[in-house]
Amino acid sequence: MQHVRDLWRQQLGHVPETVWNEAELRVLILADNGLTALPAEIGRLQRLTTLDLGHNALTEVPEELGGLTALRDCLYLHDNRIERLPDALGRLTRLRYLNVGENALTALPDAVGGMAGLVELRAQHNRLTTLPDTVGGLTALRELWLRGNVIHRLPASLGRLGELRHLDLRENALTDVPGALAGLPRLRHLDLRSNRLGGLPDWLLRLPALEKLDLRWNGIDPALPLVAELEQRGCVVLA
């Protein structure tokens, strides 16, 4: 494909200098190369629509990444050692898919709420305890993957994600089903496996689109009347 540079699994160790001169690049794949740093020169590639930096050893990404405002398809940063994301990422307002999973993030920046084009956000297997209040700005979001963090609460602004269909909260530290979810009219699949839940709120019955509720490996009694009511209306409940 024209304007694509695929350097996947080339054992590079660093990005070749020649890459930064390819101003017409639309897709750049640098996955699985043992990269430990990404230079500021990445900001030269103003026409990129997809950037894959997954499966490397990056501990940070430069502010210049936020200047790639043509990014509209995918940004892969998963499986690195990133501890913090720059606020500049909030400038990527056209980006539809962001994967920052399998890193060492303890928080997402407030600026993530400015990424209004996101349809899918993956932040699984980090060290997150919650999400920023600004997450309510992601009004186009359909899928949110948060498995394997230490989340104990979610902000009320999550209730503004009216397009959200899939929410994965497996393997976190929730003791209650977050009340913010009560206002999600299109939520179909809610995965709450392996948390610390001991009960269920009645408002789950008022989620009109809920098709699957996974409660396994919690303290939920599968004989609860609410479970039976959900199943009677067609929701698959695994407890």
mmCIF file of N, CA, C and O in Angstrom, residues 61-108:
data_model
loop_
_atom_site.group_PDB
_atom_site.id
_atom_site.type_symbol
_atom_site.label_atom_id
_atom_site.label_comp_id
_atom_site.label_asym_id
_atom_site.label_seq_id
_atom_site.Cartn_x
_atom_site.Cartn_y
_atom_site.Cartn_z
ATOM 1 N N VAL A 61 6.179 8.785 26.042
ATOM 2 C CA VAL A 61 6.037 9.213 24.650
ATOM 3 C C VAL A 61 6.104 10.734 24.638
ATOM 4 O O VAL A 61 5.670 11.400 25.579
ATOM 5 N N PRO A 62 6.665 11.326 23.579
ATOM 6 C CA PRO A 62 6.897 12.773 23.568
ATOM 7 C C PRO A 62 5.614 13.576 23.356
ATOM 8 O O PRO A 62 4.636 13.083 22.786
ATOM 9 N N GLU A 63 5.648 14.814 23.827
ATOM 10 C CA GLU A 63 4.529 15.743 23.631
ATOM 11 C C GLU A 63 4.198 15.897 22.154
ATOM 12 O O GLU A 63 3.044 16.129 21.789
ATOM 13 N N GLU A 64 5.207 15.777 21.285
ATOM 14 C CA GLU A 64 5.008 15.965 19.854
ATOM 15 C C GLU A 64 3.996 14.993 19.268
ATOM 16 O O GLU A 64 3.439 15.235 18.201
ATOM 17 N N LEU A 65 3.729 13.905 19.974
ATOM 18 C CA LEU A 65 2.731 12.955 19.500
ATOM 19 C C LEU A 65 1.361 13.628 19.390
ATOM 20 O O LEU A 65 0.573 13.315 18.499
ATOM 21 N N GLY A 66 1.100 14.561 20.268
ATOM 22 C CA GLY A 66 -0.170 15.274 20.232
ATOM 23 C C GLY A 66 -0.320 16.202 19.049
ATOM 24 O O GLY A 66 -1.424 16.659 18.745
ATOM 25 N N GLY A 67 0.786 16.469 18.370
ATOM 26 C CA GLY A 67 0.727 17.318 17.187
ATOM 27 C C GLY A 67 0.334 16.587 15.925
ATOM 28 O O GLY A 67 0.130 17.219 14.880
ATOM 29 N N LEU A 68 0.195 15.281 16.010
ATOM 30 C CA LEU A 68 -0.171 14.485 14.826
ATOM 31 C C LEU A 68 -1.685 14.467 14.684
ATOM 32 O O LEU A 68 -2.349 13.426 14.805
ATOM 33 N N THR A 69 -2.242 15.611 14.425
ATOM 34 C CA THR A 69 -3.696 15.766 14.459
ATOM 35 C C THR A 69 -4.413 15.108 13.290
ATOM 36 O O THR A 69 -5.646 15.069 13.257
ATOM 37 N N ALA A 70 -3.664 14.564 12.325
ATOM 38 C CA ALA A 70 -4.298 13.802 11.245
ATOM 39 C C ALA A 70 -4.593 12.364 11.667
ATOM 40 O O ALA A 70 -5.298 11.651 10.951
ATOM 41 N N LEU A 71 -4.054 11.935 12.825
ATOM 42 C CA LEU A 71 -4.337 10.589 13.316
ATOM 43 C C LEU A 71 -5.841 10.433 13.502
ATOM 44 O O LEU A 71 -6.439 11.116 14.343
ATOM 45 N N ARG A 72 -6.422 9.536 12.735
ATOM 46 C CA ARG A 72 -7.865 9.358 12.831
ATOM 47 C C ARG A 72 -8.268 7.892 12.960
ATOM 48 O O ARG A 72 -9.410 7.595 13.307
ATOM 49 N N ASP A 73 -7.355 6.990 12.661
ATOM 50 C CA ASP A 73 -7.705 5.567 12.695
ATOM 51 C C ASP A 73 -7.279 4.925 14.009
ATOM 52 O O ASP A 73 -8.114 4.683 14.865
ATOM 53 N N CYS A 74 -6.000 4.634 14.166
ATOM 54 C CA CYS A 74 -5.545 3.890 15.337
ATOM 55 C C CYS A 74 -4.226 4.427 15.873
ATOM 56 O O CYS A 74 -3.333 4.775 15.106
ATOM 57 N N LEU A 75 -4.124 4.449 17.210
ATOM 58 C CA LEU A 75 -2.861 4.707 17.891
ATOM 59 C C LEU A 75 -2.650 3.583 18.895
ATOM 60 O O LEU A 75 -3.414 3.434 19.850
ATOM 61 N N TYR A 76 -1.624 2.769 18.636
ATOM 62 C CA TYR A 76 -1.301 1.642 19.503
ATOM 63 C C TYR A 76 -0.082 1.992 20.359
ATOM 64 O O TYR A 76 1.005 2.222 19.835
ATOM 65 N N LEU A 77 -0.268 1.995 21.666
ATOM 66 C CA LEU A 77 0.819 2.221 22.616
ATOM 67 C C LEU A 77 0.895 1.081 23.628
ATOM 68 O O LEU A 77 1.597 1.184 24.636
ATOM 69 N N HIS A 78 0.196 0.007 23.372
ATOM 70 C CA HIS A 78 0.068 -1.069 24.352
ATOM 71 C C HIS A 78 1.363 -1.871 24.497
ATOM 72 O O HIS A 78 2.215 -1.883 23.615
ATOM 73 N N ASP A 79 1.450 -2.547 25.643
ATOM 74 C CA ASP A 79 2.580 -3.431 25.940
ATOM 75 C C ASP A 79 3.902 -2.704 25.858
ATOM 76 O O ASP A 79 4.818 -3.098 25.143
ATOM 77 N N ASN A 80 3.987 -1.612 26.608
ATOM 78 C CA ASN A 80 5.235 -0.890 26.804
ATOM 79 C C ASN A 80 5.463 -0.758 28.317
ATOM 80 O O ASN A 80 4.975 -1.601 29.085
ATOM 81 N N ARG A 81 6.167 0.273 28.736
ATOM 82 C CA ARG A 81 6.407 0.507 30.167
ATOM 83 C C ARG A 81 6.063 1.950 30.526
ATOM 84 O O ARG A 81 6.698 2.562 31.379
ATOM 85 N N ILE A 82 5.064 2.469 29.855
ATOM 86 C CA ILE A 82 4.708 3.888 29.977
ATOM 87 C C ILE A 82 4.041 4.146 31.328
ATOM 88 O O ILE A 82 3.087 3.463 31.700
ATOM 89 N N GLU A 83 4.538 5.136 32.035
ATOM 90 C CA GLU A 83 4.000 5.490 33.346
ATOM 91 C C GLU A 83 3.090 6.709 33.297
ATOM 92 O O GLU A 83 2.297 6.923 34.212
ATOM 93 N N ARG A 84 3.225 7.486 32.238
ATOM 94 C CA ARG A 84 2.428 8.716 32.141
ATOM 95 C C ARG A 84 2.205 9.058 30.676
ATOM 96 O O ARG A 84 3.107 8.920 29.862
ATOM 97 N N LEU A 85 1.000 9.511 30.369
ATOM 98 C CA LEU A 85 0.686 9.964 29.014
ATOM 99 C C LEU A 85 0.682 11.485 28.988
ATOM 100 O O LEU A 85 0.183 12.128 29.916
ATOM 101 N N PRO A 86 1.205 12.087 27.935
ATOM 102 C CA PRO A 86 1.247 13.551 27.880
ATOM 103 C C PRO A 86 -0.140 14.149 27.657
ATOM 104 O O PRO A 86 -0.982 13.566 26.974
ATOM 105 N N ASP A 87 -0.361 15.322 28.235
ATOM 106 C CA ASP A 87 -1.634 16.021 28.044
ATOM 107 C C ASP A 87 -1.889 16.332 26.579
ATOM 108 O O ASP A 87 -3.043 16.456 26.160
ATOM 109 N N ALA A 88 -0.822 16.428 25.800
ATOM 110 C CA ALA A 88 -0.950 16.772 24.384
ATOM 111 C C ALA A 88 -1.790 15.765 23.607
ATOM 112 O O ALA A 88 -2.320 16.091 22.544
ATOM 113 N N LEU A 89 -1.950 14.552 24.138
ATOM 114 C CA LEU A 89 -2.786 13.568 23.443
ATOM 115 C C LEU A 89 -4.224 14.066 23.275
ATOM 116 O O LEU A 89 -4.937 13.630 22.374
ATOM 117 N N GLY A 90 -4.642 14.959 24.134
ATOM 118 C CA GLY A 90 -5.990 15.510 24.036
ATOM 119 C C GLY A 90 -6.241 16.260 22.746
ATOM 120 O O GLY A 90 -7.397 16.539 22.396
ATOM 121 N N ARG A 91 -5.193 16.583 22.017
ATOM 122 C CA ARG A 91 -5.346 17.286 20.732
ATOM 123 C C ARG A 91 -5.729 16.337 19.602
ATOM 124 O O ARG A 91 -6.067 16.785 18.506
ATOM 125 N N LEU A 92 -5.681 15.045 19.859
ATOM 126 C CA LEU A 92 -6.005 14.057 18.817
ATOM 127 C C LEU A 92 -7.514 13.855 18.776
ATOM 128 O O LEU A 92 -8.050 12.789 19.097
ATOM 129 N N THR A 93 -8.206 14.869 18.343
ATOM 130 C CA THR A 93 -9.666 14.880 18.417
ATOM 131 C C THR A 93 -10.338 14.023 17.355
ATOM 132 O O THR A 93 -11.528 13.717 17.454
ATOM 133 N N ARG A 94 -9.571 13.579 16.342
ATOM 134 C CA ARG A 94 -10.148 12.767 15.263
ATOM 135 C C ARG A 94 -9.887 11.276 15.459
ATOM 136 O O ARG A 94 -10.462 10.453 14.753
ATOM 137 N N LEU A 95 -9.032 10.942 16.399
ATOM 138 C CA LEU A 95 -8.636 9.551 16.599
ATOM 139 C C LEU A 95 -9.821 8.710 17.062
ATOM 140 O O LEU A 95 -10.556 9.094 17.966
ATOM 141 N N ARG A 96 -9.981 7.523 16.428
ATOM 142 C CA ARG A 96 -11.108 6.651 16.753
ATOM 143 C C ARG A 96 -10.752 5.495 17.681
ATOM 144 O O ARG A 96 -11.599 5.019 18.420
ATOM 145 N N TYR A 97 -9.500 5.028 17.635
ATOM 146 C CA TYR A 97 -9.101 3.874 18.437
ATOM 147 C C TYR A 97 -7.792 4.174 19.148
ATOM 148 O O TYR A 97 -6.800 4.532 18.510
ATOM 149 N N LEU A 98 -7.787 4.013 20.481
ATOM 150 C CA LEU A 98 -6.582 4.222 21.285
ATOM 151 C C LEU A 98 -6.389 3.030 22.205
ATOM 152 O O LEU A 98 -7.286 2.669 22.972
ATOM 153 N N ASN A 99 -5.203 2.417 22.134
ATOM 154 C CA ASN A 99 -4.873 1.297 23.005
ATOM 155 C C ASN A 99 -3.639 1.657 23.817
ATOM 156 O O ASN A 99 -2.539 1.778 23.278
ATOM 157 N N VAL A 100 -3.827 1.834 25.133
ATOM 158 C CA VAL A 100 -2.718 2.111 26.055
ATOM 159 C C VAL A 100 -2.620 0.999 27.096
ATOM 160 O O VAL A 100 -2.063 1.188 28.180
ATOM 161 N N GLY A 101 -3.142 -0.162 26.778
ATOM 162 C CA GLY A 101 -3.126 -1.284 27.697
ATOM 163 C C GLY A 101 -1.733 -1.828 27.944
ATOM 164 O O GLY A 101 -0.784 -1.530 27.221
ATOM 165 N N GLU A 102 -1.625 -2.645 29.015
ATOM 166 C CA GLU A 102 -0.364 -3.315 29.356
ATOM 167 C C GLU A 102 0.792 -2.333 29.508
ATOM 168 O O GLU A 102 1.857 -2.485 28.902
ATOM 169 N N ASN A 103 0.571 -1.314 30.318
ATOM 170 C CA ASN A 103 1.611 -0.360 30.660
ATOM 171 C C ASN A 103 1.685 -0.220 32.180
ATOM 172 O O ASN A 103 1.285 -1.138 32.904
ATOM 173 N N ALA A 104 2.204 0.890 32.673
ATOM 174 C CA ALA A 104 2.323 1.109 34.117
ATOM 175 C C ALA A 104 1.617 2.400 34.526
ATOM 176 O O ALA A 104 2.043 3.104 35.439
ATOM 177 N N LEU A 105 0.518 2.705 33.842
ATOM 178 C CA LEU A 105 -0.217 3.939 34.091
ATOM 179 C C LEU A 105 -0.979 3.871 35.418
ATOM 180 O O LEU A 105 -1.718 2.921 35.670
ATOM 181 N N THR A 106 -0.821 4.896 36.238
ATOM 182 C CA THR A 106 -1.619 5.003 37.457
ATOM 183 C C THR A 106 -2.805 5.934 37.257
ATOM 184 O O THR A 106 -3.711 5.979 38.100
ATOM 185 N N ALA A 107 -2.811 6.673 36.165
ATOM 186 C CA ALA A 107 -3.910 7.588 35.851
ATOM 187 C C ALA A 107 -3.890 7.900 34.367
ATOM 188 O O ALA A 107 -2.838 7.817 33.718
ATOM 189 N N LEU A 108 -5.051 8.246 33.837
ATOM 190 C CA LEU A 108 -5.142 8.818 32.500
ATOM 191 C C LEU A 108 -5.210 10.329 32.653
ATOM 192 O O LEU A 108 -5.829 10.836 33.593
#
